[in-house]
C-alpha cells in the first residue's frame, strides 16, 4: 500500500511544495529550489505573478462559470487575441492538451465529411511524438509503454519517421484527412522538425488537400522565442492546438483554425463543459500580453544564450549535446548514461533545482519561466552542474 489514497500513476517525491514565487519554490521542510521545470512548460510567467493574480481575482468576483450557452467576455477576448496574433480566424477552447488534440482530429475529419469526402479519415503522425493520454492521443503518440494494457485504440492512423522527407511520400494519398506533428517534440527531448521537412509536409498537404495540424501544446505560448513555434519557420498549419503555457497553470487548451476549416463545426457538433472557463481565459489573456511584451521576448533570447554558453563552459562528460529552442532545452545524455535521466533529476532536486526528464530517459529537459532572472537561471544551472559532477564521479 502506498502512503496516499491517490492512484499510483506518478512517482513518489518527498518534496511537498508549500509556496512558489517567480522561479523559486519552497517545500514543507523549508528548503528552497530554483524551478527550471516550470510545471512542465506551463508556468510561462513564473509563480504568483501579481498581474495574473489580480486578473484571476477580478474574474473570481464577477462569475466563475455559467456554461458555454452564454459567452463570457473573458472567453471572447482571449479568442480575439489568439486570432489577432496568429493565422487563425476561429478558436475552440478545451481543458487540456489531449482534449485539444482530440478536437483537432475531429475537426479535420468533419471538414472532409462536410465537403462530401466521407472516406477521407486517415491520419498521419510521427515517430518520437507525444500527444497526450486519451485513447486517441495514445494511438497518435509513439510510446508503446503508454499504450500497454489500454487497447483497443482508435484506428486509421499511421506513423511515419520524423524528419524523413523520403518516407513522407508513401503516406500521402487521397484518403488522407490530416497530418499531425509537433514542430518541436518536447517529450522526446526538444527535438525540432527540420524546416525543409515542414516545408515538404506543407506542400504535400496542400497538394493532396489534407489538413496540416501543429501540436503546439508545449512549443506554444512563447516557449521557442516566438508566440508559436510555427512563426520561426513561417510555415503555417491549417489547425493549431495549444495548452500548457496558455494560462500559466490554470487548465485550458485551444484549437485554432481558419474560417474555411472551422466552418464545418456547426451548432451542437462539438462541446466541452469546462472548456473556455472564464477564470482561465481571463488569466490567459493577460498572460499572452506579458509573453508578447518586448521585455519578455528579450529575456527569452538572452536566457537562451545563457544556457548555451553555460553548456559550453560546463563541458561535462554526462552530456553528448544540447537541443535548444528559445527557453526550452534538452540535454542529451552521452551513451554511458543512456536511459538513466531519472537519477540525474533526483540529484538535481537534492542540489536545489527542479528539472524534467524526457526522451525515454536520455534527455534532461529545462522549461523555465520565460521571465526567469539571469541570477535565478545561473543558480539553477550551477546546481545542475553540481549534480552532474556528483553523478560523473
Ligand atoms: C503535454 C502535451 C500534450 C497533452 O496535454 P495534456 O494537457 O496533458 O492533456 C499533448 N501534446 C503535447 C505536444 C504535449 O506536450
XYZ file of C-alpha atoms and ligand atoms in Angstrom:
408
model
C 0.000 0.000 0.000
C 1.242 3.460 -0.840
C 1.071 6.265 1.706
C -1.550 8.225 -0.206
C -5.046 7.443 -1.461
C -4.032 8.768 -4.899
C -3.628 6.469 -7.887
C -0.085 5.318 -8.114
C 0.433 6.912 -11.549
C 3.107 9.432 -10.503
C 6.411 8.661 -8.802
C 6.663 9.326 -5.061
C 8.546 12.507 -4.236
C 9.326 13.667 -0.740
C 9.286 17.295 -1.934
C 5.906 18.714 -0.990
C 5.648 22.299 -2.228
C 4.032 24.888 0.026
C 4.770 28.161 -1.801
C 6.241 29.417 -5.055
C 7.185 32.882 -6.265
C 8.747 33.757 -9.605
C 11.173 30.898 -10.308
C 11.593 29.849 -6.675
C 9.738 27.069 -4.852
C 9.708 26.320 -1.101
C 8.828 22.934 0.350
C 7.335 21.681 3.603
C 10.784 21.083 5.062
C 11.688 24.737 4.488
C 14.079 24.021 1.607
C 14.079 26.253 -1.455
C 14.551 25.323 -5.101
C 15.123 27.085 -8.398
C 12.365 25.992 -10.756
C 13.725 25.165 -14.215
C 10.836 22.776 -14.917
C 8.108 25.427 -14.960
C 5.400 22.889 -14.093
C 6.252 21.065 -17.371
C 6.448 24.145 -19.587
C 3.244 25.517 -18.070
C 4.212 28.462 -15.843
C 5.336 30.809 -18.615
C 5.291 33.867 -16.343
C 6.539 32.076 -13.228
C 4.688 31.560 -9.979
C 2.388 34.015 -8.209
C 2.725 36.723 -10.865
C 0.958 39.754 -9.328
C -0.788 40.783 -12.581
C -2.113 37.264 -13.133
C -3.305 37.046 -9.543
C -5.241 40.298 -9.914
C -6.813 39.086 -13.203
C -7.872 35.884 -11.504
C -9.289 37.747 -8.504
C -11.143 40.223 -10.676
C -12.884 37.472 -12.647
C -13.445 35.412 -9.469
C -15.541 38.245 -8.071
C -17.630 38.523 -11.275
C -18.556 34.898 -12.016
C -16.789 31.557 -12.352
C -18.912 29.507 -14.665
C -22.191 29.815 -16.488
C -21.546 27.260 -19.293
C -20.940 27.770 -22.973
C -24.622 28.501 -23.511
C -23.525 32.037 -22.620
C -20.319 33.555 -23.943
C -18.184 35.134 -21.232
C -16.382 38.321 -22.227
C -13.061 36.916 -20.983
C -13.509 33.890 -23.269
C -14.367 36.130 -26.205
C -11.453 38.482 -25.538
C -8.981 35.600 -25.392
C -10.287 34.232 -28.700
C -9.911 37.721 -30.215
C -6.315 37.951 -29.050
C -5.408 34.464 -30.322
C -6.906 35.170 -33.734
C -5.321 38.631 -33.881
C -1.882 37.219 -33.121
C -1.977 34.136 -35.375
C -3.068 32.742 -38.760
C -6.366 31.557 -37.233
C -9.853 33.053 -37.584
C -11.631 30.911 -35.000
C -10.873 29.192 -31.701
C -12.405 26.326 -29.734
C -11.391 26.154 -26.061
C -10.762 22.902 -24.189
C -9.483 21.974 -20.721
C -6.259 20.262 -21.690
C -3.798 19.471 -24.439
C -5.163 15.996 -25.061
C -8.701 17.322 -25.452
C -7.415 19.917 -27.902
C -5.626 17.257 -29.979
C -8.782 15.100 -29.992
C -10.808 18.096 -31.105
C -8.348 18.864 -33.909
C -8.673 15.330 -35.310
C -12.470 15.531 -35.050
C -12.330 18.885 -36.837
C -10.163 17.506 -39.662
C -12.407 14.501 -40.278
C -15.540 16.590 -40.085
C -14.052 19.108 -42.527
C -13.647 16.431 -45.211
C -17.035 14.893 -44.349
C -18.723 18.274 -44.784
C -17.167 18.530 -48.245
C -18.516 15.135 -49.258
C -15.235 13.214 -48.824
C -16.706 10.786 -46.305
C -13.896 8.206 -46.606
C -11.203 10.785 -46.034
C -10.387 9.763 -42.455
C -6.750 8.646 -42.474
C -4.346 10.437 -40.096
C -0.550 10.528 -40.239
C 1.622 11.032 -37.170
C 5.339 10.634 -36.426
C 7.937 8.676 -34.519
C 9.008 10.304 -31.269
C 5.648 12.063 -30.958
C 3.691 12.708 -27.785
C 0.117 13.977 -27.974
C -1.464 13.155 -24.597
C -3.058 10.279 -22.729
C -6.601 9.807 -24.027
C -7.274 6.757 -26.219
C -6.954 8.721 -29.468
C -3.882 10.605 -28.262
C -2.198 7.353 -27.235
C -2.878 5.980 -30.719
C -1.282 9.111 -32.220
C 1.735 9.103 -29.911
C 4.782 6.906 -30.337
C 5.220 5.491 -26.862
C 4.382 1.793 -26.645
C 4.773 1.875 -22.830
C 1.985 4.477 -22.605
C -0.356 2.153 -24.536
C 0.374 -1.056 -22.663
C -2.781 -2.722 -21.417
C -5.147 0.024 -22.572
C -6.189 -1.117 -26.060
C -8.028 -1.363 -28.372
C -7.401 2.110 -29.766
C -8.984 4.293 -32.460
C -7.753 3.238 -35.890
C -6.957 4.610 -39.355
C -3.750 6.131 -38.024
C -0.275 5.620 -39.492
C 3.114 6.601 -38.055
C 5.971 7.798 -40.288
C 9.608 8.543 -39.393
C 10.092 12.121 -38.097
C 12.225 14.399 -40.297
C 12.312 11.867 -43.177
C 11.174 13.592 -46.373
C 11.526 10.452 -48.494
C 9.260 8.364 -46.258
C 6.662 11.122 -46.308
C 5.608 10.466 -49.888
C 4.449 6.914 -49.026
C 1.895 8.177 -46.523
C 0.214 10.705 -48.791
C -2.900 9.568 -50.664
C -6.452 10.652 -51.384
C -7.744 9.106 -48.139
C -5.514 11.337 -46.030
C -7.518 13.623 -43.729
C -4.727 15.203 -41.720
C -1.089 15.153 -40.710
C -0.360 15.784 -37.033
C 3.088 16.974 -35.990
C 4.864 18.792 -33.172
C 7.100 21.443 -34.815
C 9.382 20.795 -31.840
C 8.955 17.484 -29.992
C 9.016 18.316 -26.280
C 8.596 14.972 -24.552
C 11.090 13.495 -26.996
C 13.757 15.915 -25.739
C 13.212 19.255 -27.536
C 13.806 17.787 -30.999
C 12.948 20.244 -33.779
C 11.406 19.336 -37.104
C 13.769 20.484 -39.856
C 12.445 23.472 -41.835
C 12.829 21.500 -45.094
C 10.740 18.687 -43.611
C 7.977 21.061 -42.513
C 8.085 22.677 -45.929
C 7.718 19.301 -47.669
C 4.878 18.428 -45.317
C 3.107 21.730 -46.004
C 3.458 21.230 -49.741
C 2.261 17.609 -49.628
C -0.804 18.539 -47.566
C -1.672 21.451 -49.835
C -1.251 19.297 -52.949
C -3.486 16.459 -51.729
C -5.984 18.560 -49.766
C -5.146 17.127 -46.335
C -5.042 19.391 -43.297
C -1.765 20.089 -41.526
C -2.139 20.124 -37.736
C 0.595 21.514 -35.494
C 0.557 20.251 -31.924
C 1.948 23.277 -30.101
C 0.682 22.223 -26.695
C 4.225 22.537 -25.360
C 6.037 24.596 -28.034
C 3.440 27.365 -27.998
C 2.941 30.454 -25.846
C 6.394 31.944 -26.234
C 8.444 28.871 -25.368
C 10.617 28.940 -28.511
C 11.002 32.722 -28.639
C 8.036 33.381 -30.918
C 4.446 33.229 -29.681
C 4.073 29.931 -31.549
C 6.863 27.780 -32.960
C 5.404 27.911 -36.492
C 6.318 31.605 -36.566
C 10.032 30.701 -36.521
C 9.780 28.951 -39.901
C 6.817 30.847 -41.296
C 5.249 27.541 -42.339
C 1.602 27.782 -41.345
C -0.580 24.882 -40.287
C -4.305 24.598 -41.078
C -5.072 23.781 -37.464
C -3.007 24.594 -34.374
C -3.549 23.183 -30.903
C -2.027 24.587 -27.743
C -2.482 24.282 -23.999
C 0.291 24.025 -21.370
C 1.626 27.584 -21.062
C -1.532 29.356 -22.203
C -2.929 30.277 -18.758
C 0.200 29.856 -16.630
C -1.205 26.848 -14.760
C -4.959 27.204 -14.938
C -6.339 24.358 -17.067
C -7.047 25.409 -20.637
C -6.407 24.289 -24.193
C -7.215 25.819 -27.567
C -7.832 24.622 -31.115
C -7.301 27.296 -33.744
C -8.211 27.241 -37.419
C -9.075 29.383 -40.394
C -12.716 30.172 -41.079
C -12.850 27.809 -44.061
C -11.853 24.848 -41.843
C -13.730 25.836 -38.682
C -16.966 26.327 -40.622
C -17.697 22.577 -40.596
C -18.319 22.746 -36.852
C -21.985 23.710 -36.645
C -24.168 24.249 -33.545
C -24.191 21.078 -31.456
C -21.416 19.312 -33.374
C -18.906 19.577 -30.523
C -18.729 20.912 -26.985
C -16.997 20.975 -23.612
C -18.469 21.801 -20.209
C -15.402 23.473 -18.733
C -13.658 24.478 -21.983
C -13.098 28.233 -22.138
C -13.650 28.645 -18.406
C -13.870 32.402 -17.654
C -11.225 32.277 -14.895
C -8.674 30.510 -17.081
C -9.459 32.783 -20.044
C -9.087 35.976 -18.007
C -5.653 34.853 -16.822
C -4.639 33.582 -20.277
C -5.334 36.944 -21.934
C -3.053 38.852 -19.557
C -0.523 36.009 -19.731
C -0.388 36.312 -23.548
C 0.102 40.074 -23.300
C 3.039 39.561 -20.949
C 4.538 36.783 -23.115
C 4.430 39.050 -26.175
C 5.963 42.056 -24.407
C 9.371 43.114 -25.672
C 10.858 42.696 -22.180
C 9.891 39.028 -22.028
C 10.910 38.371 -25.642
C 14.326 39.924 -24.973
C 14.652 37.870 -21.803
C 13.925 34.605 -23.644
C 16.664 35.370 -26.173
C 19.187 36.384 -23.504
C 18.476 33.458 -21.161
C 18.591 31.018 -24.103
C 22.077 32.319 -24.893
C 22.994 31.986 -21.218
C 22.010 28.279 -21.318
C 24.061 27.706 -24.490
C 27.134 29.443 -23.045
C 26.918 27.672 -19.709
C 26.604 24.336 -21.535
C 29.811 25.036 -23.452
C 31.676 26.057 -20.297
C 30.390 23.090 -18.314
C 31.890 20.673 -20.848
C 30.534 17.693 -18.867
C 31.043 14.091 -19.959
C 27.466 13.429 -18.864
C 26.019 15.024 -21.996
C 26.636 14.459 -25.694
C 24.889 17.582 -26.982
C 22.283 20.251 -26.273
C 18.955 20.745 -28.070
C 17.920 24.356 -27.559
C 14.876 26.241 -28.788
C 14.199 29.540 -27.057
C 13.888 28.892 -23.329
C 13.472 25.172 -23.802
C 16.465 22.872 -23.524
C 17.133 19.152 -23.948
C 20.499 17.992 -22.584
C 21.052 14.662 -24.334
C 22.894 12.139 -22.152
C 26.022 10.529 -23.535
C 25.927 6.789 -24.193
C 27.404 5.836 -20.805
C 24.368 7.353 -19.067
C 21.631 6.400 -21.547
C 18.184 5.794 -20.097
C 19.174 6.933 -16.610
C 17.974 10.548 -16.546
C 15.678 9.807 -13.581
C 18.733 9.513 -11.343
C 20.011 12.882 -12.518
C 16.629 14.543 -11.957
C 16.743 13.305 -8.341
C 20.316 14.531 -7.860
C 19.322 17.933 -9.266
C 16.476 18.169 -6.773
C 18.913 17.375 -3.944
C 21.100 20.193 -5.277
C 18.122 22.578 -5.141
C 16.941 22.721 -8.760
C 13.782 21.306 -10.352
C 14.259 19.821 -13.840
C 12.401 17.397 -16.118
C 13.133 14.045 -17.730
C 12.417 13.496 -21.442
C 13.295 11.370 -24.445
C 12.788 7.923 -22.929
C 15.264 8.542 -20.132
C 18.054 10.015 -22.209
C 17.325 13.729 -22.045
C 17.339 16.231 -19.195
C 14.796 18.911 -20.095
C 14.509 22.504 -18.903
C 11.420 24.644 -19.463
C 11.820 27.550 -17.048
C 9.574 30.585 -16.765
C 10.088 32.953 -19.698
C 10.702 35.783 -17.225
C 13.297 33.948 -15.132
C 16.071 36.294 -13.976
C 19.692 35.922 -15.044
C 20.622 35.263 -11.423
C 17.992 32.545 -10.806
C 18.917 30.815 -14.060
C 22.626 30.966 -13.194
C 21.944 29.495 -9.765
C 19.776 26.727 -11.249
C 22.343 25.840 -13.913
C 25.097 25.753 -11.278
C 23.022 23.240 -9.313
C 22.574 21.126 -12.469
C 26.331 21.254 -12.991
C 26.950 20.205 -9.379
C 24.544 17.272 -9.796
C 26.410 16.194 -12.945
C 29.783 16.335 -11.179
C 28.370 14.188 -8.395
C 26.989 11.699 -10.929
C 30.061 11.645 -13.139
C 32.449 10.512 -10.363
C 1.581 17.787 -22.738
C 1.291 17.558 -24.175
C 0.037 17.069 -24.610
C -1.043 16.656 -23.647
O -1.505 17.727 -22.873
P -2.391 17.427 -21.567
O -2.796 18.798 -21.100
O -1.506 16.708 -20.594
O -3.535 16.598 -21.981
C -0.179 16.964 -25.970
N 0.773 17.300 -26.862
C 1.982 17.754 -26.485
C 2.977 18.139 -27.526
C 2.294 17.892 -25.128
O 3.497 18.325 -24.754
